[in-house]
């Protein structure tokens, strides 16, 4: 599964694996792919440094990358407290009522909520980059479009390629104009923030729009046959994420979430604004239903929604309140029905790829 891009980056297979778990990212790299560590959950530079140190010790000198979340445009002089003050009292009451309905316990006195939307703020991402550029990362990906121009310049000065996610050919072309090196064309099927165009349509549109810039296909990819299809559509590799959530090396911090992922079918996800205020594909739960209910107040725009629900999500996760418990994941979740080591998942990808190529060769009379 080699392409011009995989050869340029020095990896055996053109499979890029995004994950928030260092152990999974390192295992993807060791298996011959390209592990990409998600940085959004690191709000303290020392935490990211600790895990990048660990990655250095466990990637056998092979390449890996980092995924950050930062807007292309900067908003000056706005603090988290300023944003918090914009949240309507009615929305806060709706959160309280919903949690009370399901009997979700309060956090202990003095206990802070875990995940916060601060990981999505530009100043946090910049502190992450200050740490990351001290390491030999080979790729910097941004999940919110093209990063600011100075970040692209800084990465290029370090010899780091820059990738940006796009949900349409129009977005992909903007990335090319901004000077990024790789477009990740993320289809409707993908987990997390995603647009409205399916991968089968989006991938060739993006390839044509930004040629000769390399494109990675993302969304709904969990088998080697789908890797082969992506390359047939003109992509130079695939960007995978959801399939690694049930890897044996993944640290989900919740057995209940893992069990829900293993039991879910491809129709058990929903594209909802409940998590951050932007449409994000995730497991459908009674929490997402509550925010999509027309009788409710509706979600707030990003980043207000993320700040509003941060403590609630921490409580739901800590006490594993099953009806409300969910996680971002793509439609490929229907194939994620067993826990397997990263190497086993990778072996399945390569076997499926070989089957697809053999099938096409037979159709073409080349067997």
Short mmCIF file of C-alpha atoms in Angstrom, two decimals:
data_model
loop_
_atom_site.label_atom_id
_atom_site.label_comp_id
_atom_site.label_asym_id
_atom_site.label_seq_id
_atom_site.Cartn_x
_atom_site.Cartn_y
_atom_site.Cartn_z
CA UNK A 1 0.00 0.00 0.00
CA UNK A 2 2.73 2.41 -1.04
CA UNK A 3 2.27 5.69 -2.86
CA UNK A 4 4.46 8.63 -3.76
CA UNK A 5 3.44 10.32 -0.50
CA UNK A 6 4.16 7.32 1.71
CA UNK A 7 7.59 6.97 0.11
CA UNK A 8 8.26 10.67 0.69
CA UNK A 9 7.45 10.25 4.39
CA UNK A 10 9.38 7.01 4.67
CA UNK A 11 6.50 4.73 5.66
CA UNK A 12 5.71 1.27 4.32
CA UNK A 13 1.96 1.75 3.95
CA UNK A 14 -0.03 4.87 3.02
CA UNK A 15 -2.28 4.45 6.05
CA UNK A 16 -2.40 7.45 8.39
CA UNK A 17 -3.93 6.70 11.77
CA UNK A 18 -5.29 9.53 13.91
CA UNK A 19 -5.77 8.73 17.59
CA UNK A 20 -5.76 10.48 20.98
CA UNK A 21 -3.81 7.56 22.47
CA UNK A 22 0.03 7.60 22.29
CA UNK A 23 0.23 3.81 22.55
CA UNK A 24 -2.04 3.43 19.51
CA UNK A 25 -0.21 6.09 17.48
CA UNK A 26 3.14 4.47 18.20
CA UNK A 27 1.82 1.01 17.33
CA UNK A 28 0.44 2.29 14.00
CA UNK A 29 3.87 3.69 13.16
CA UNK A 30 5.62 0.47 14.19
CA UNK A 31 3.19 -1.53 12.03
CA UNK A 32 4.32 0.37 8.95
CA UNK A 33 1.72 3.12 8.87
CA UNK A 34 1.91 6.74 10.00
CA UNK A 35 0.66 7.39 13.53
CA UNK A 36 -0.81 10.83 14.23
CA UNK A 37 -1.31 11.82 17.87
CA UNK A 38 -4.29 14.06 18.59
CA UNK A 39 -3.26 17.00 20.78
CA UNK A 40 -6.62 18.56 21.60
CA UNK A 41 -6.87 16.99 25.06
CA UNK A 42 -3.49 18.36 26.19
CA UNK A 43 -4.10 21.63 27.99
CA UNK A 44 -0.76 21.53 29.83
CA UNK A 45 2.48 21.58 27.81
CA UNK A 46 4.17 19.18 30.24
CA UNK A 47 1.54 16.52 29.53
CA UNK A 48 2.16 16.69 25.79
CA UNK A 49 5.93 16.65 26.35
CA UNK A 50 5.60 13.54 28.50
CA UNK A 51 3.68 11.67 25.81
CA UNK A 52 5.93 12.81 22.96
CA UNK A 53 8.90 11.59 25.00
CA UNK A 54 7.09 8.26 25.26
CA UNK A 55 6.41 8.26 21.50
CA UNK A 56 10.10 8.82 20.82
CA UNK A 57 10.95 5.72 22.85
CA UNK A 58 8.30 3.52 21.23
CA UNK A 59 8.30 4.33 17.51
CA UNK A 60 11.62 2.65 16.67
CA UNK A 61 12.85 5.80 14.95
CA UNK A 62 9.99 5.68 12.44
CA UNK A 63 7.97 8.79 11.50
CA UNK A 64 4.86 10.09 13.23
CA UNK A 65 2.85 13.32 13.39
CA UNK A 66 0.66 15.55 15.51
CA UNK A 67 -2.91 16.78 15.02
CA UNK A 68 -3.92 20.14 16.53
CA UNK A 69 -7.10 22.22 16.44
CA UNK A 70 -6.72 25.90 15.71
CA UNK A 71 -8.71 28.42 13.65
CA UNK A 72 -7.16 30.12 10.64
CA UNK A 73 -8.42 33.49 11.91
CA UNK A 74 -7.47 34.85 15.31
CA UNK A 75 -9.88 36.59 17.67
CA UNK A 76 -7.97 39.07 19.82
CA UNK A 77 -8.64 39.87 23.46
CA UNK A 78 -11.31 37.22 24.15
CA UNK A 79 -10.77 35.06 27.23
CA UNK A 80 -12.48 31.85 28.28
CA UNK A 81 -14.33 33.81 30.97
CA UNK A 82 -15.65 36.19 28.31
CA UNK A 83 -16.97 33.23 26.34
CA UNK A 84 -18.51 31.62 29.44
CA UNK A 85 -20.46 34.82 30.10
CA UNK A 86 -22.18 34.48 26.71
CA UNK A 87 -23.93 31.23 27.66
CA UNK A 88 -27.67 31.83 28.28
CA UNK A 89 -29.06 30.87 31.69
CA UNK A 90 -31.78 28.81 30.01
CA UNK A 91 -29.23 26.51 28.43
CA UNK A 92 -27.49 25.99 31.76
CA UNK A 93 -30.85 25.09 33.30
CA UNK A 94 -31.53 22.61 30.50
CA UNK A 95 -28.24 20.85 31.27
CA UNK A 96 -29.16 20.68 34.97
CA UNK A 97 -32.62 19.29 34.18
CA UNK A 98 -31.29 16.67 31.79
CA UNK A 99 -28.65 15.43 34.24
CA UNK A 100 -31.21 15.34 37.06
CA UNK A 101 -33.62 13.34 34.88
CA UNK A 102 -31.04 10.56 34.59
CA UNK A 103 -29.78 10.83 38.16
CA UNK A 104 -26.25 11.86 37.23
CA UNK A 105 -24.30 12.53 40.47
CA UNK A 106 -22.45 15.78 41.08
CA UNK A 107 -18.68 15.91 41.04
CA UNK A 108 -16.99 15.86 44.42
CA UNK A 109 -16.44 19.26 46.02
CA UNK A 110 -13.41 20.93 44.50
CA UNK A 111 -13.18 18.39 41.66
CA UNK A 112 -12.73 20.07 38.29
CA UNK A 113 -14.34 18.86 35.11
CA UNK A 114 -12.03 16.97 32.81
CA UNK A 115 -12.12 17.74 29.10
CA UNK A 116 -12.59 21.43 28.39
CA UNK A 117 -13.04 23.33 25.16
CA UNK A 118 -9.82 25.20 25.97
CA UNK A 119 -8.02 22.62 23.83
CA UNK A 120 -9.77 24.24 20.88
CA UNK A 121 -8.48 27.74 21.62
CA UNK A 122 -5.62 29.08 19.52
CA UNK A 123 -3.35 30.04 22.40
CA UNK A 124 -3.47 26.48 23.72
CA UNK A 125 -2.66 25.02 20.28
CA UNK A 126 0.29 27.39 19.99
CA UNK A 127 1.74 26.17 23.29
CA UNK A 128 1.34 22.63 21.95
CA UNK A 129 3.31 23.59 18.86
CA UNK A 130 6.06 25.15 20.99
CA UNK A 131 6.50 21.70 22.50
CA UNK A 132 5.97 19.63 19.35
CA UNK A 133 8.49 21.45 17.19
CA UNK A 134 11.23 20.33 19.59
CA UNK A 135 10.51 16.76 18.43
CA UNK A 136 11.17 15.17 15.03
CA UNK A 137 7.53 15.13 13.95
CA UNK A 138 7.09 14.75 10.19
CA UNK A 139 3.52 16.00 9.83
CA UNK A 140 1.34 18.65 11.43
CA UNK A 141 -2.38 18.27 10.77
CA UNK A 142 -5.08 20.78 11.63
CA UNK A 143 -8.66 19.64 12.14
CA UNK A 144 -10.21 23.11 11.75
CA UNK A 145 -9.04 23.89 8.24
CA UNK A 146 -5.80 25.60 7.28
CA UNK A 147 -3.70 26.74 10.25
CA UNK A 148 -2.57 30.38 10.43
CA UNK A 149 0.02 31.39 7.84
CA UNK A 150 2.79 31.84 10.40
CA UNK A 151 2.24 28.30 11.67
CA UNK A 152 2.55 26.90 8.14
CA UNK A 153 5.77 28.87 7.66
CA UNK A 154 7.15 27.67 10.97
CA UNK A 155 6.37 24.06 10.14
CA UNK A 156 7.96 24.30 6.71
CA UNK A 157 11.06 25.87 8.25
CA UNK A 158 11.32 22.75 10.43
CA UNK A 159 10.86 20.45 7.45
CA UNK A 160 7.40 19.43 8.65
CA UNK A 161 4.61 18.79 6.15
CA UNK A 162 1.24 20.43 6.90
CA UNK A 163 -2.13 18.75 6.36
CA UNK A 164 -5.64 20.16 6.74
CA UNK A 165 -9.04 18.48 6.79
CA UNK A 166 -11.64 19.45 4.20
CA UNK A 167 -15.29 18.53 3.78
CA UNK A 168 -15.69 19.88 0.26
CA UNK A 169 -13.64 20.52 -2.86
CA UNK A 170 -14.04 24.25 -2.21
CA UNK A 171 -12.45 23.88 1.22
CA UNK A 172 -9.69 21.73 -0.26
CA UNK A 173 -8.84 24.42 -2.80
CA UNK A 174 -8.63 27.02 -0.03
CA UNK A 175 -6.11 24.80 1.75
CA UNK A 176 -4.00 24.59 -1.39
CA UNK A 177 -4.10 28.37 -1.74
CA UNK A 178 -3.02 28.70 1.90
CA UNK A 179 0.13 26.70 1.17
CA UNK A 180 -0.58 23.42 2.93
CA UNK A 181 1.03 20.20 1.64
CA UNK A 182 -1.67 17.53 2.06
CA UNK A 183 -5.46 17.71 1.92
CA UNK A 184 -7.42 15.24 4.04
CA UNK A 185 -10.77 14.85 2.27
CA UNK A 186 -13.09 13.82 5.08
CA UNK A 187 -16.45 12.43 4.03
CA UNK A 188 -19.83 12.49 5.71
CA UNK A 189 -19.31 8.99 7.15
CA UNK A 190 -16.40 10.08 9.35
CA UNK A 191 -16.42 10.42 13.11
CA UNK A 192 -16.06 13.82 14.74
CA UNK A 193 -16.52 17.09 12.87
CA UNK A 194 -17.53 16.31 9.32
CA UNK A 195 -19.39 17.83 6.40
CA UNK A 196 -22.28 16.63 4.25
CA UNK A 197 -20.54 15.05 1.23
CA UNK A 198 -19.86 11.31 1.19
CA UNK A 199 -16.33 9.99 0.68
CA UNK A 200 -17.09 8.33 -2.68
CA UNK A 201 -18.07 11.73 -4.09
CA UNK A 202 -15.69 13.96 -2.13
CA UNK A 203 -12.40 12.14 -2.73
CA UNK A 204 -12.24 12.44 -6.54
CA UNK A 205 -13.61 16.00 -6.39
CA UNK A 206 -10.85 17.02 -3.97
CA UNK A 207 -8.18 15.19 -5.99
CA UNK A 208 -9.18 17.07 -9.13
CA UNK A 209 -9.48 20.42 -7.33
CA UNK A 210 -6.00 20.46 -5.78
CA UNK A 211 -3.93 18.39 -8.22
CA UNK A 212 -1.01 17.72 -8.04
CA UNK A 213 -1.26 18.20 -4.25
CA UNK A 214 -1.66 14.81 -2.52
CA UNK A 215 -5.06 13.95 -1.02
CA UNK A 216 -5.79 11.49 1.78
CA UNK A 217 -9.27 9.93 1.80
CA UNK A 218 -11.05 9.87 5.16
CA UNK A 219 -14.43 8.74 6.40
CA UNK A 220 -15.86 5.23 6.54
CA UNK A 221 -12.52 3.47 6.00
CA UNK A 222 -11.96 0.36 8.09
CA UNK A 223 -10.95 -2.36 5.63
CA UNK A 224 -8.29 -2.92 3.02
CA UNK A 225 -10.85 -2.97 0.23
CA UNK A 226 -11.77 0.58 1.16
CA UNK A 227 -8.09 1.55 1.09
CA UNK A 228 -7.88 0.17 -2.44
CA UNK A 229 -11.03 2.08 -3.41
CA UNK A 230 -9.54 5.33 -2.05
CA UNK A 231 -6.37 4.88 -4.09
CA UNK A 232 -8.46 4.04 -7.16
CA UNK A 233 -10.27 7.37 -6.69
CA UNK A 234 -6.95 9.20 -6.86
CA UNK A 235 -6.02 9.51 -3.18
CA UNK A 236 -2.41 8.97 -2.15
CA UNK A 237 -3.40 7.32 1.09
CA UNK A 238 -6.11 7.06 3.72
CA UNK A 239 -6.72 8.90 6.98
CA UNK A 240 -8.27 6.58 9.55
CA UNK A 241 -9.52 7.30 13.05
CA UNK A 242 -12.55 5.43 14.32
CA UNK A 243 -11.17 1.93 13.74
CA UNK A 244 -8.45 2.50 16.33
CA UNK A 245 -10.90 3.31 19.18
CA UNK A 246 -11.40 -0.37 19.99
CA UNK A 247 -7.75 -1.32 19.55
CA UNK A 248 -6.35 -3.31 22.47
CA UNK A 249 -3.82 -0.52 23.08
CA UNK A 250 -6.49 2.20 23.34
CA UNK A 251 -7.09 3.71 26.77
CA UNK A 252 -10.77 4.70 26.64
CA UNK A 253 -10.97 5.20 30.44
CA UNK A 254 -14.44 3.62 30.26
CA UNK A 255 -15.24 0.00 29.66
CA UNK A 256 -18.87 0.99 29.12
CA UNK A 257 -17.93 3.17 26.12
CA UNK A 258 -15.89 0.36 24.59
CA UNK A 259 -18.81 -2.05 25.01
CA UNK A 260 -21.16 0.42 23.32
CA UNK A 261 -18.75 0.77 20.39
CA UNK A 262 -18.43 -2.99 20.01
CA UNK A 263 -22.21 -3.43 20.04
CA UNK A 264 -23.07 -0.53 17.70
CA UNK A 265 -24.13 -0.92 14.10
CA UNK A 266 -23.35 1.43 11.22
CA UNK A 267 -26.72 3.11 11.74
CA UNK A 268 -26.14 3.88 15.41
CA UNK A 269 -24.33 7.18 14.93
CA UNK A 270 -25.73 10.66 14.46
CA UNK A 271 -24.29 13.92 13.17
CA UNK A 272 -25.08 16.26 16.05
CA UNK A 273 -23.98 19.63 17.42
CA UNK A 274 -24.40 18.38 21.01
CA UNK A 275 -20.68 18.03 21.70
CA UNK A 276 -19.07 21.24 20.42
CA UNK A 277 -21.69 23.26 18.56
CA UNK A 278 -20.42 22.12 15.15
CA UNK A 279 -21.86 19.02 13.44
CA UNK A 280 -19.89 16.02 14.68
CA UNK A 281 -20.65 12.36 14.08
CA UNK A 282 -20.89 10.39 17.31
CA UNK A 283 -22.77 7.53 18.91
CA UNK A 284 -26.46 8.32 19.13
CA UNK A 285 -27.46 8.50 22.79
CA UNK A 286 -30.22 9.99 24.88
CA UNK A 287 -27.86 12.93 25.39
CA UNK A 288 -27.66 13.67 21.65
CA UNK A 289 -31.42 13.10 21.38
CA UNK A 290 -32.00 15.68 24.12
CA UNK A 291 -30.04 18.33 22.22
CA UNK A 292 -31.69 17.50 18.92
CA UNK A 293 -35.17 17.60 20.47
CA UNK A 294 -37.17 20.50 18.95
CA UNK A 295 -38.74 21.03 22.38
CA UNK A 296 -35.33 21.85 23.86
CA UNK A 297 -33.38 25.11 23.62
CA UNK A 298 -31.12 23.84 20.84
CA UNK A 299 -27.35 23.85 20.77
CA UNK A 300 -25.13 26.91 20.96
CA UNK A 301 -22.45 27.79 18.40
CA UNK A 302 -18.86 26.74 18.92
CA UNK A 303 -17.17 27.25 21.38
CA UNK A 304 -20.15 28.05 23.66
CA UNK A 305 -21.64 24.55 23.45
CA UNK A 306 -18.38 22.90 24.42
CA UNK A 307 -18.00 25.10 27.47
CA UNK A 308 -21.64 24.58 28.40
CA UNK A 309 -21.50 20.78 28.43
CA UNK A 310 -17.90 20.20 29.60
CA UNK A 311 -18.74 19.48 33.24
CA UNK A 312 -21.84 17.49 32.29
CA UNK A 313 -19.83 15.22 30.01
CA UNK A 314 -17.24 14.71 32.73
CA UNK A 315 -19.97 13.62 35.14
CA UNK A 316 -21.59 11.32 32.57
CA UNK A 317 -18.26 9.69 31.80
CA UNK A 318 -17.08 9.43 35.40
CA UNK A 319 -20.25 7.74 36.60
CA UNK A 320 -20.78 5.84 33.32
CA UNK A 321 -24.41 6.84 32.95
CA UNK A 322 -25.11 4.40 30.12
CA UNK A 323 -28.07 6.09 28.37
CA UNK A 324 -26.11 9.36 28.02
CA UNK A 325 -22.66 7.87 27.46
CA UNK A 326 -21.19 8.32 24.00
CA UNK A 327 -18.12 9.25 21.98
CA UNK A 328 -17.28 10.62 18.52
CA UNK A 329 -17.12 7.74 16.03
CA UNK A 330 -17.84 7.20 12.33
CA UNK A 331 -20.25 4.89 10.56
CA UNK A 332 -17.48 2.30 10.28
CA UNK A 333 -18.35 1.46 13.91
CA UNK A 334 -20.53 -1.34 12.50
CA UNK A 335 -17.33 -3.24 11.63
CA UNK A 336 -15.68 -2.56 14.98
CA UNK A 337 -17.07 -5.64 16.71
CA UNK A 338 -14.00 -7.01 18.48
CA UNK A 339 -10.97 -5.72 20.36
CA UNK A 340 -7.81 -6.35 18.39
CA UNK A 341 -4.21 -5.25 18.67
CA UNK A 342 -3.12 -2.51 16.27
CA UNK A 343 -0.89 -4.97 14.42
CA UNK A 344 -3.84 -7.31 13.90
CA UNK A 345 -5.96 -4.46 12.54
CA UNK A 346 -3.10 -3.53 10.22
CA UNK A 347 -2.69 -7.12 9.03
CA UNK A 348 -6.41 -7.16 8.20
CA UNK A 349 -6.02 -3.93 6.20
CA UNK A 350 -3.17 -5.33 4.14
CA UNK A 351 -4.96 -8.63 3.49
CA UNK A 352 -8.12 -6.80 2.41
CA UNK A 353 -6.07 -4.56 0.12
CA UNK A 354 -4.47 -7.61 -1.51
CA UNK A 355 -7.89 -9.23 -2.00
CA UNK A 356 -9.19 -6.10 -3.70
CA UNK A 357 -6.19 -5.83 -6.03
CA UNK A 358 -6.41 -9.53 -6.91
CA UNK A 359 -10.12 -9.14 -7.68
CA UNK A 360 -9.49 -6.17 -9.95
CA UNK A 361 -6.66 -7.99 -11.72
CA UNK A 362 -8.99 -10.92 -12.41
CA UNK A 363 -11.65 -8.57 -13.78
CA UNK A 364 -9.03 -6.95 -16.00
CA UNK A 365 -7.78 -10.37 -17.16
CA UNK A 366 -4.38 -9.91 -15.56
CA UNK A 367 -4.39 -12.94 -13.25
#
